[in-house]
């Protein structure tokens, strides 16, 4: 069986990719387990060196990876270049970890007590289609650094950059079998990662619905799991904020990657006294988003990833009843949807569900309590922004919102050196940051009895 890979910008066929079977997955997992035994025994300094070489190989392939992602996923070339550079940075950052996975020495009576951070073995990473290579790196880089092998299943629509990354790892000198990318269906290969007992942990990024299935599947073997799931984040604009800046940046907070971003600030909450003014400022900012050919260096937003996803996004805007305004977008071929601003009721479907497209809903609020209450009135809790000149309020509101990643006077959510993950149904566990390799280890405690001359 094969998957046909389509360029979302013009619907041309890019290539076809083999879809692995359950047996293929089992063979790959067995090879990974064999490679992992040697990898874990390698001196930490040598593992660090190989990961640095892998980072260097990615550095040399940034343009190539960006071009592949642009054709496979429709990402604007400038964005795709940033993503490839981010993969290099993540690898570089975690290449320091093999020599820094410290255990502890704990004071106890009668001997020496030490802890070791032991690798888990084989880790299964299952990725979504929205940021294929960056999310892959968040899983495989810290997992490899902690002494594990990785089998990775990319999303059916977007396997190409992950497959190239596995080749670059081999070219850099990673042992054969240590990091394998196995394209195929989620219900076949992904599901096999969950049921195969050799896989000791699943790192899943994707929808909350599939995340729940994976979590219950993992329960059978008490398999470790990290989940990065959906979001419906709030962008809260207070009357005392720099309103011009808040309005000018709001499109970036939600339309980046055509809104196919788990961190998208897809609900804008504006203090009632400045609501009208904010909408006046937002309209030209949205109209200014440059939507078009991903190969054009000035393009800011490309197409949606696939025809089926375009249909789903369209279903949220069946008519213009909630429409405030929208920007221009190409008509086709390609899976285009224009940046769209809605003003729905707080309990409407568009206000509650993750759309995962370039659609944002704007709501007025009365005061700080009202803003926090509405921001938290969601099953999700992944990110969010707060715009205010009162920094005490910025921190106070950030502390009150049930989300994993908040930013004050910014829409930034992701840095490789800081932890990332969700509250509530946005996920379980954290990726990135200094502690990520620990999530790919078990803590082992060893007690060594020490003869003491005073005990006779
Ligand atoms: P999805 O859940 O449909 O698929 C994600 C991956 O899981 C794919 O590789 C798919 O093949 C695989 N899969 C599907 N069924 C499976 C099964 N039964 N067993 C094992 N694997 C299976 O998600 P998607 O549509 O690819 O991605 C969009 C979703 O991802 C959105 O909800 C978005 O918010 C979320 N997301 C979250 C984060 C985060 O860090 N929190 C980041 C990016 C995307």
CSV table of N, CA, C and O in Angstrom, one decimal, residues 333-437:
chain,number,residue,atom,x,y,z
A,333,UNK,N,-6.2,26.3,-8.2
A,333,UNK,CA,-6.1,25.0,-7.4
A,333,UNK,C,-5.3,25.3,-6.1
A,333,UNK,O,-4.7,26.3,-6.0
A,334,UNK,N,-5.4,24.3,-5.2
A,334,UNK,CA,-4.8,24.4,-3.9
A,334,UNK,C,-5.9,24.6,-2.9
A,334,UNK,O,-7.1,24.8,-3.2
A,335,UNK,N,-5.5,24.3,-1.6
A,335,UNK,CA,-6.5,24.2,-0.5
A,335,UNK,C,-6.5,25.5,0.3
A,335,UNK,O,-6.1,25.6,1.4
A,336,UNK,N,-7.1,26.6,-0.3
A,336,UNK,CA,-7.0,27.9,0.2
A,336,UNK,C,-8.2,28.3,1.1
A,336,UNK,O,-9.3,28.0,0.7
A,337,UNK,N,-7.9,29.0,2.2
A,337,UNK,CA,-9.0,29.5,3.0
A,337,UNK,C,-8.5,30.9,3.5
A,337,UNK,O,-7.4,31.0,4.0
A,338,UNK,N,-9.4,31.9,3.4
A,338,UNK,CA,-8.9,33.2,3.8
A,338,UNK,C,-8.8,33.4,5.3
A,338,UNK,O,-9.6,32.9,6.0
A,339,UNK,N,-7.9,34.3,5.8
A,339,UNK,CA,-8.0,34.7,7.2
A,339,UNK,C,-9.3,35.3,7.5
A,339,UNK,O,-9.8,36.2,6.7
A,340,UNK,N,-10.0,34.8,8.5
A,340,UNK,CA,-11.4,35.1,8.7
A,340,UNK,C,-11.6,35.5,10.2
A,340,UNK,O,-11.1,34.8,11.1
A,341,UNK,N,-12.4,36.6,10.4
A,341,UNK,CA,-12.6,37.0,11.8
A,341,UNK,C,-14.1,37.0,12.0
A,341,UNK,O,-14.9,37.5,11.2
A,342,UNK,N,-14.5,36.3,13.1
A,342,UNK,CA,-15.9,36.1,13.4
A,342,UNK,C,-16.2,36.8,14.8
A,342,UNK,O,-15.3,37.0,15.6
A,343,UNK,N,-17.5,37.1,15.0
A,343,UNK,CA,-17.9,37.6,16.3
A,343,UNK,C,-19.1,36.8,16.8
A,343,UNK,O,-20.2,37.3,16.8
A,344,UNK,N,-18.8,35.6,17.1
A,344,UNK,CA,-19.9,34.7,17.5
A,344,UNK,C,-20.3,34.8,19.0
A,344,UNK,O,-19.6,35.6,19.7
A,345,UNK,N,-21.4,34.2,19.4
A,345,UNK,CA,-21.7,34.1,20.8
A,345,UNK,C,-20.7,33.2,21.6
A,345,UNK,O,-20.1,32.4,21.0
A,346,UNK,N,-20.6,33.5,22.9
A,346,UNK,CA,-19.6,32.7,23.6
A,346,UNK,C,-19.8,31.2,23.7
A,346,UNK,O,-18.9,30.5,23.8
A,347,UNK,N,-21.1,30.8,23.5
A,347,UNK,CA,-21.3,29.4,23.6
A,347,UNK,C,-21.5,28.7,22.2
A,347,UNK,O,-21.9,27.6,22.0
A,348,UNK,N,-21.1,29.5,21.1
A,348,UNK,CA,-21.2,28.9,19.8
A,348,UNK,C,-20.2,27.8,19.5
A,348,UNK,O,-19.2,27.8,20.2
A,349,UNK,N,-20.4,27.0,18.5
A,349,UNK,CA,-19.4,26.0,18.1
A,349,UNK,C,-18.0,26.6,17.8
A,349,UNK,O,-17.0,26.1,18.2
A,350,UNK,N,-18.1,27.7,17.1
A,350,UNK,CA,-16.8,28.3,16.7
A,350,UNK,C,-16.0,28.8,17.9
A,350,UNK,O,-14.8,28.9,17.9
A,351,UNK,N,-16.8,29.2,19.0
A,351,UNK,CA,-16.1,29.7,20.2
A,351,UNK,C,-15.5,28.6,21.0
A,351,UNK,O,-14.6,28.8,21.8
A,352,UNK,N,-16.0,27.4,20.9
A,352,UNK,CA,-15.6,26.3,21.8
A,352,UNK,C,-14.7,25.3,21.2
A,352,UNK,O,-13.8,24.8,21.8
A,353,UNK,N,-14.9,25.0,19.9
A,353,UNK,CA,-14.1,23.9,19.3
A,353,UNK,C,-12.8,24.3,18.6
A,353,UNK,O,-12.7,25.5,18.1
A,354,UNK,N,-11.8,23.5,18.6
A,354,UNK,CA,-10.6,23.8,17.9
A,354,UNK,C,-10.9,23.7,16.4
A,354,UNK,O,-11.2,22.6,15.9
A,355,UNK,N,-10.7,24.8,15.6
A,355,UNK,CA,-10.9,24.8,14.2
A,355,UNK,C,-9.7,24.4,13.4
A,355,UNK,O,-9.8,23.7,12.4
A,356,UNK,N,-8.5,24.8,13.9
A,356,UNK,CA,-7.2,24.4,13.3
A,356,UNK,C,-7.1,25.0,11.9
A,356,UNK,O,-6.6,24.3,10.9
A,357,UNK,N,-7.7,26.2,11.7
A,357,UNK,CA,-7.6,26.9,10.4
A,357,UNK,C,-7.5,28.4,10.7
A,357,UNK,O,-7.6,28.8,11.8
A,358,UNK,N,-7.4,29.2,9.6
A,358,UNK,CA,-7.3,30.6,9.8
A,358,UNK,C,-8.6,31.4,10.2
A,358,UNK,O,-9.0,32.2,9.4
A,359,UNK,N,-9.1,31.0,11.3
A,359,UNK,CA,-10.4,31.5,11.7
A,359,UNK,C,-10.3,31.9,13.2
A,359,UNK,O,-9.9,31.1,14.0
A,360,UNK,N,-10.6,33.2,13.5
A,360,UNK,CA,-10.5,33.7,14.9
A,360,UNK,C,-11.8,34.3,15.3
A,360,UNK,O,-12.5,34.9,14.4
A,361,UNK,N,-12.2,34.1,16.5
A,361,UNK,CA,-13.4,34.7,17.1
A,361,UNK,C,-13.1,35.8,18.1
A,361,UNK,O,-12.2,35.6,18.9
A,362,UNK,N,-13.8,36.9,18.0
A,362,UNK,CA,-13.5,38.0,18.9
A,362,UNK,C,-14.7,38.3,19.8
A,362,UNK,O,-15.8,38.2,19.3
A,363,UNK,N,-14.4,38.5,21.1
A,363,UNK,CA,-15.5,38.7,22.1
A,363,UNK,C,-15.1,39.9,23.0
A,363,UNK,O,-14.0,40.0,23.4
A,364,UNK,N,-16.1,40.7,23.4
A,364,UNK,CA,-15.8,41.7,24.4
A,364,UNK,C,-15.9,41.1,25.8
A,364,UNK,O,-16.6,40.0,26.0
A,365,UNK,N,-15.2,41.6,26.8
A,365,UNK,CA,-15.3,41.2,28.2
A,365,UNK,C,-15.4,42.4,29.1
A,365,UNK,O,-15.0,43.5,28.7
A,366,UNK,N,-15.9,42.2,30.3
A,366,UNK,CA,-16.3,43.3,31.2
A,366,UNK,C,-15.1,43.7,32.1
A,366,UNK,O,-14.8,44.9,32.3
A,367,UNK,N,-14.5,42.7,32.7
A,367,UNK,CA,-13.4,43.1,33.7
A,367,UNK,C,-12.4,41.8,33.8
A,367,UNK,O,-12.7,40.8,33.1
A,368,UNK,N,-11.4,42.0,34.6
A,368,UNK,CA,-10.4,40.9,34.7
A,368,UNK,C,-11.0,39.6,35.0
A,368,UNK,O,-10.6,38.6,34.4
A,369,UNK,N,-11.9,39.6,36.0
A,369,UNK,CA,-12.5,38.3,36.4
A,369,UNK,C,-13.3,37.6,35.3
A,369,UNK,O,-13.2,36.4,35.0
A,370,UNK,N,-14.0,38.5,34.5
A,370,UNK,CA,-14.8,38.0,33.4
A,370,UNK,C,-13.8,37.4,32.3
A,370,UNK,O,-14.1,36.3,31.8
A,371,UNK,N,-12.7,38.1,32.1
A,371,UNK,CA,-11.7,37.6,31.1
A,371,UNK,C,-11.2,36.3,31.5
A,371,UNK,O,-11.1,35.3,30.7
A,372,UNK,N,-10.7,36.1,32.7
A,372,UNK,CA,-10.1,34.9,33.2
A,372,UNK,C,-11.2,33.8,33.2
A,372,UNK,O,-10.9,32.6,32.7
A,373,UNK,N,-12.4,34.1,33.6
A,373,UNK,CA,-13.4,33.0,33.6
A,373,UNK,C,-13.7,32.5,32.2
A,373,UNK,O,-13.7,31.3,32.0
A,374,UNK,N,-13.8,33.4,31.2
A,374,UNK,CA,-14.1,33.0,29.8
A,374,UNK,C,-12.8,32.3,29.2
A,374,UNK,O,-13.0,31.3,28.5
A,375,UNK,N,-11.6,32.8,29.5
A,375,UNK,CA,-10.4,32.1,29.0
A,375,UNK,C,-10.4,30.7,29.5
A,375,UNK,O,-10.0,29.8,28.8
A,376,UNK,N,-10.8,30.5,30.8
A,376,UNK,CA,-10.7,29.1,31.3
A,376,UNK,C,-11.9,28.3,31.0
A,376,UNK,O,-12.0,27.1,31.3
A,377,UNK,N,-12.9,28.8,30.4
A,377,UNK,CA,-14.2,28.1,30.0
A,377,UNK,C,-13.9,27.2,28.8
A,377,UNK,O,-14.6,27.4,27.8
A,378,UNK,N,-12.9,26.3,28.9
A,378,UNK,CA,-12.6,25.5,27.7
A,378,UNK,C,-12.0,24.2,28.3
A,378,UNK,O,-11.4,24.2,29.4
A,379,UNK,N,-12.2,23.1,27.5
A,379,UNK,CA,-11.7,21.8,28.0
A,379,UNK,C,-10.2,21.8,27.7
A,379,UNK,O,-9.4,21.0,28.3
A,380,UNK,N,-9.7,22.8,26.9
A,380,UNK,CA,-8.2,22.9,26.6
A,380,UNK,C,-7.5,23.8,27.5
A,380,UNK,O,-8.1,24.7,28.2
A,381,UNK,N,-6.2,23.8,27.5
A,381,UNK,CA,-5.4,24.7,28.3
A,381,UNK,C,-3.9,24.6,27.8
A,381,UNK,O,-3.0,24.1,28.5
A,382,UNK,N,-3.7,25.1,26.6
A,382,UNK,CA,-2.3,24.9,26.0
A,382,UNK,C,-1.5,26.2,26.1
A,382,UNK,O,-0.4,26.3,26.7
A,383,UNK,N,-2.1,27.3,25.6
A,383,UNK,CA,-1.2,28.6,25.6
A,383,UNK,C,-2.2,29.8,25.8
A,383,UNK,O,-3.3,29.6,26.2
A,384,UNK,N,-1.7,31.0,25.5
A,384,UNK,CA,-2.5,32.1,25.7
A,384,UNK,C,-1.6,33.4,25.7
A,384,UNK,O,-0.4,33.3,26.0
A,385,UNK,N,-2.2,34.5,25.4
A,385,UNK,CA,-1.5,35.8,25.5
A,385,UNK,C,-2.3,36.8,26.3
A,385,UNK,O,-3.5,36.8,26.4
A,386,UNK,N,-1.5,37.7,27.0
A,386,UNK,CA,-2.2,38.8,27.8
A,386,UNK,C,-1.5,40.1,27.4
A,386,UNK,O,-0.3,40.2,27.5
A,387,UNK,N,-2.3,41.1,26.9
A,387,UNK,CA,-1.8,42.4,26.5
A,387,UNK,C,-2.2,43.4,27.6
A,387,UNK,O,-3.4,43.7,27.7
A,388,UNK,N,-1.3,44.0,28.3
A,388,UNK,CA,-1.5,45.0,29.3
A,388,UNK,C,-0.2,45.7,29.5
A,388,UNK,O,0.9,45.2,29.4
A,389,UNK,N,-0.3,47.0,30.0
A,389,UNK,CA,0.9,47.8,30.4
A,389,UNK,C,1.1,47.6,31.9
A,389,UNK,O,2.1,48.0,32.4
A,390,UNK,N,0.1,47.0,32.6
A,390,UNK,CA,0.2,46.7,34.0
A,390,UNK,C,0.8,45.3,34.2
A,390,UNK,O,0.2,44.3,34.1
A,391,UNK,N,2.1,45.3,34.5
A,391,UNK,CA,2.8,44.0,34.5
A,391,UNK,C,2.4,43.1,35.7
A,391,UNK,O,2.4,41.9,35.6
A,392,UNK,N,2.0,43.8,36.8
A,392,UNK,CA,1.4,43.0,37.9
A,392,UNK,C,0.2,42.2,37.4
A,392,UNK,O,0.0,41.0,37.7
A,393,UNK,N,-0.6,42.9,36.7
A,393,UNK,CA,-1.8,42.3,36.1
A,393,UNK,C,-1.4,41.2,35.1
A,393,UNK,O,-2.0,40.1,35.1
A,394,UNK,N,-0.4,41.5,34.3
A,394,UNK,CA,0.0,40.4,33.4
A,394,UNK,C,0.4,39.1,34.1
A,394,UNK,O,-0.1,38.1,33.7
A,395,UNK,N,1.2,39.2,35.1
A,395,UNK,CA,1.6,38.0,35.9
A,395,UNK,C,0.4,37.4,36.6
A,395,UNK,O,0.2,36.2,36.6
A,396,UNK,N,-0.5,38.3,37.2
A,396,UNK,CA,-1.6,37.8,38.0
A,396,UNK,C,-2.6,37.0,37.0
A,396,UNK,O,-3.0,35.9,37.4
A,397,UNK,N,-2.9,37.5,35.9
A,397,UNK,CA,-3.8,36.9,34.9
A,397,UNK,C,-3.1,35.6,34.4
A,397,UNK,O,-3.8,34.5,34.3
A,398,UNK,N,-1.8,35.7,34.1
A,398,UNK,CA,-1.1,34.5,33.6
A,398,UNK,C,-1.2,33.3,34.6
A,398,UNK,O,-1.4,32.2,34.3
A,399,UNK,N,-1.1,33.7,35.9
A,399,UNK,CA,-1.1,32.7,37.0
A,399,UNK,C,-2.5,32.1,37.1
A,399,UNK,O,-2.7,31.0,37.5
A,400,UNK,N,-3.5,32.9,36.8
A,400,UNK,CA,-4.9,32.5,36.9
A,400,UNK,C,-5.5,31.6,35.8
A,400,UNK,O,-6.5,31.0,35.9
A,401,UNK,N,-4.7,31.7,34.7
A,401,UNK,CA,-5.2,30.9,33.5
A,401,UNK,C,-4.7,29.5,33.5
A,401,UNK,O,-3.5,29.3,33.7
A,402,UNK,N,-5.6,28.5,33.3
A,402,UNK,CA,-5.2,27.1,33.4
A,402,UNK,C,-4.6,26.7,32.0
A,402,UNK,O,-5.2,25.9,31.3
A,403,UNK,N,-3.4,27.1,31.7
A,403,UNK,CA,-2.7,26.8,30.5
A,403,UNK,C,-1.2,26.6,30.8
A,403,UNK,O,-0.7,27.2,31.7
A,404,UNK,N,-0.6,25.8,29.9
A,404,UNK,CA,0.8,25.5,30.1
A,404,UNK,C,1.8,26.5,29.7
A,404,UNK,O,2.9,26.6,30.1
A,405,UNK,N,1.4,27.4,28.7
A,405,UNK,CA,2.3,28.4,28.1
A,405,UNK,C,1.6,29.7,27.9
A,405,UNK,O,0.9,29.9,26.9
A,406,UNK,N,1.9,30.7,28.7
A,406,UNK,CA,1.4,32.0,28.6
A,406,UNK,C,2.4,33.0,28.2
A,406,UNK,O,3.6,32.8,28.6
A,407,UNK,N,2.0,34.0,27.5
A,407,UNK,CA,3.0,35.1,27.2
A,407,UNK,C,2.3,36.5,27.4
A,407,UNK,O,1.1,36.6,27.1
A,408,UNK,N,3.1,37.4,28.0
A,408,UNK,CA,2.5,38.7,28.3
A,408,UNK,C,3.2,39.7,27.2
A,408,UNK,O,4.4,39.7,27.1
A,409,UNK,N,2.3,40.4,26.5
A,409,UNK,CA,2.7,41.3,25.5
A,409,UNK,C,3.6,40.6,24.4
A,409,UNK,O,4.6,41.2,23.9
A,410,UNK,N,3.2,39.4,24.1
A,410,UNK,CA,3.9,38.6,23.1
A,410,UNK,C,3.0,37.4,22.7
A,410,UNK,O,2.1,37.1,23.5
A,411,UNK,N,3.3,36.8,21.5
A,411,UNK,CA,2.5,35.6,21.2
A,411,UNK,C,3.5,34.4,21.2
A,411,UNK,O,3.1,33.3,20.6
A,412,UNK,N,4.6,34.5,21.8
A,412,UNK,CA,5.6,33.4,21.7
A,412,UNK,C,5.3,32.3,22.7
A,412,UNK,O,5.0,32.6,23.8
A,413,UNK,N,5.3,31.1,22.2
A,413,UNK,CA,5.0,29.9,23.0
A,413,UNK,C,6.1,28.9,23.1
A,413,UNK,O,6.2,28.2,24.0
A,414,UNK,N,6.9,28.9,22.0
A,414,UNK,CA,7.8,27.8,21.8
A,414,UNK,C,9.3,28.3,21.8
A,414,UNK,O,9.6,29.1,20.9
A,415,UNK,N,10.1,27.8,22.7
A,415,UNK,CA,11.5,28.0,22.7
A,415,UNK,C,12.1,26.6,23.1
A,415,UNK,O,11.6,26.0,24.0
A,416,UNK,N,13.1,26.2,22.4
A,416,UNK,CA,13.6,24.8,22.7
A,416,UNK,C,14.1,24.7,24.1
A,416,UNK,O,14.1,23.6,24.7
A,417,UNK,N,14.5,25.8,24.8
A,417,UNK,CA,15.1,25.7,26.1
A,417,UNK,C,14.0,25.9,27.2
A,417,UNK,O,14.4,25.9,28.4
A,418,UNK,N,12.8,26.0,26.9
A,418,UNK,CA,11.7,26.2,28.0
A,418,UNK,C,10.7,25.1,27.8
A,418,UNK,O,10.4,24.7,26.7
A,419,UNK,N,10.1,24.7,28.9
A,419,UNK,CA,9.1,23.5,28.9
A,419,UNK,C,7.8,23.9,28.1
A,419,UNK,O,7.3,25.0,28.2
A,420,UNK,N,7.3,22.9,27.4
A,420,UNK,CA,6.1,23.2,26.6
A,420,UNK,C,5.1,22.0,26.8
A,420,UNK,O,5.5,20.8,26.7
A,421,UNK,N,3.8,22.4,27.0
A,421,UNK,CA,2.8,21.3,27.2
A,421,UNK,C,1.5,21.9,27.7
A,421,UNK,O,1.5,23.1,28.0
A,422,UNK,N,0.5,21.0,27.9
A,422,UNK,CA,-0.8,21.5,28.2
A,422,UNK,C,-1.4,21.1,29.5
A,422,UNK,O,-1.0,20.1,30.1
A,423,UNK,N,-2.3,22.0,30.0
A,423,UNK,CA,-3.2,21.6,31.2
A,423,UNK,C,-4.4,20.9,30.6
A,423,UNK,O,-4.6,20.9,29.4
A,424,UNK,N,-5.2,20.4,31.5
A,424,UNK,CA,-6.5,19.8,31.1
A,424,UNK,C,-6.4,18.8,29.9
A,424,UNK,O,-5.4,18.1,29.8
A,425,UNK,N,-7.3,19.0,28.9
A,425,UNK,CA,-7.3,18.0,27.8
A,425,UNK,C,-6.3,18.5,26.7
A,425,UNK,O,-6.4,17.9,25.6
A,426,UNK,N,-5.5,19.4,27.0
A,426,UNK,CA,-4.4,19.8,26.0
A,426,UNK,C,-3.2,18.8,26.1
A,426,UNK,O,-2.3,19.0,25.3
A,427,UNK,N,-3.2,18.0,27.1
A,427,UNK,CA,-2.1,17.1,27.1
A,427,UNK,C,-1.6,16.6,28.5
A,427,UNK,O,-2.2,16.9,29.5
A,428,UNK,N,-0.5,15.9,28.5
A,428,UNK,CA,0.0,15.2,29.7
A,428,UNK,C,1.5,15.2,29.5
A,428,UNK,O,2.0,14.7,28.5
A,429,UNK,N,2.3,15.8,30.5
A,429,UNK,CA,3.7,15.8,30.4
A,429,UNK,C,4.2,17.1,29.7
A,429,UNK,O,3.4,17.8,29.2
A,430,UNK,N,5.5,17.2,29.7
A,430,UNK,CA,6.1,18.4,29.0
A,430,UNK,C,7.2,18.0,28.1
A,430,UNK,O,7.9,17.0,28.3
A,431,UNK,N,7.3,18.7,26.9
A,431,UNK,CA,8.4,18.5,26.0
A,431,UNK,C,9.3,19.8,26.1
A,431,UNK,O,9.0,20.7,26.8
A,432,UNK,N,10.5,19.7,25.5
A,432,UNK,CA,11.5,20.8,25.4
A,432,UNK,C,11.9,21.2,26.8
A,432,UNK,O,11.6,20.6,27.8
A,433,UNK,N,12.8,22.2,26.9
A,433,UNK,CA,13.4,22.6,28.2
A,433,UNK,C,14.4,21.7,28.7
A,433,UNK,O,14.7,20.6,28.1
A,434,UNK,N,15.1,22.1,29.8
A,434,UNK,CA,16.2,21.3,30.3
A,434,UNK,C,15.8,19.9,30.8
A,434,UNK,O,16.7,19.0,30.8
A,435,UNK,N,14.6,19.7,31.2
A,435,UNK,CA,14.2,18.4,31.8
A,435,UNK,C,13.7,17.4,30.8
A,435,UNK,O,13.4,16.2,31.2
A,436,UNK,N,13.5,17.7,29.6
A,436,UNK,CA,12.9,16.8,28.6
A,436,UNK,C,13.6,15.4,28.6
A,436,UNK,O,12.9,14.4,28.6
A,437,UNK,N,15.0,15.3,28.6
A,437,UNK,CA,15.6,14.0,28.6
A,437,UNK,C,15.1,13.1,29.8
A,437,UNK,O,15.0,11.9,29.6
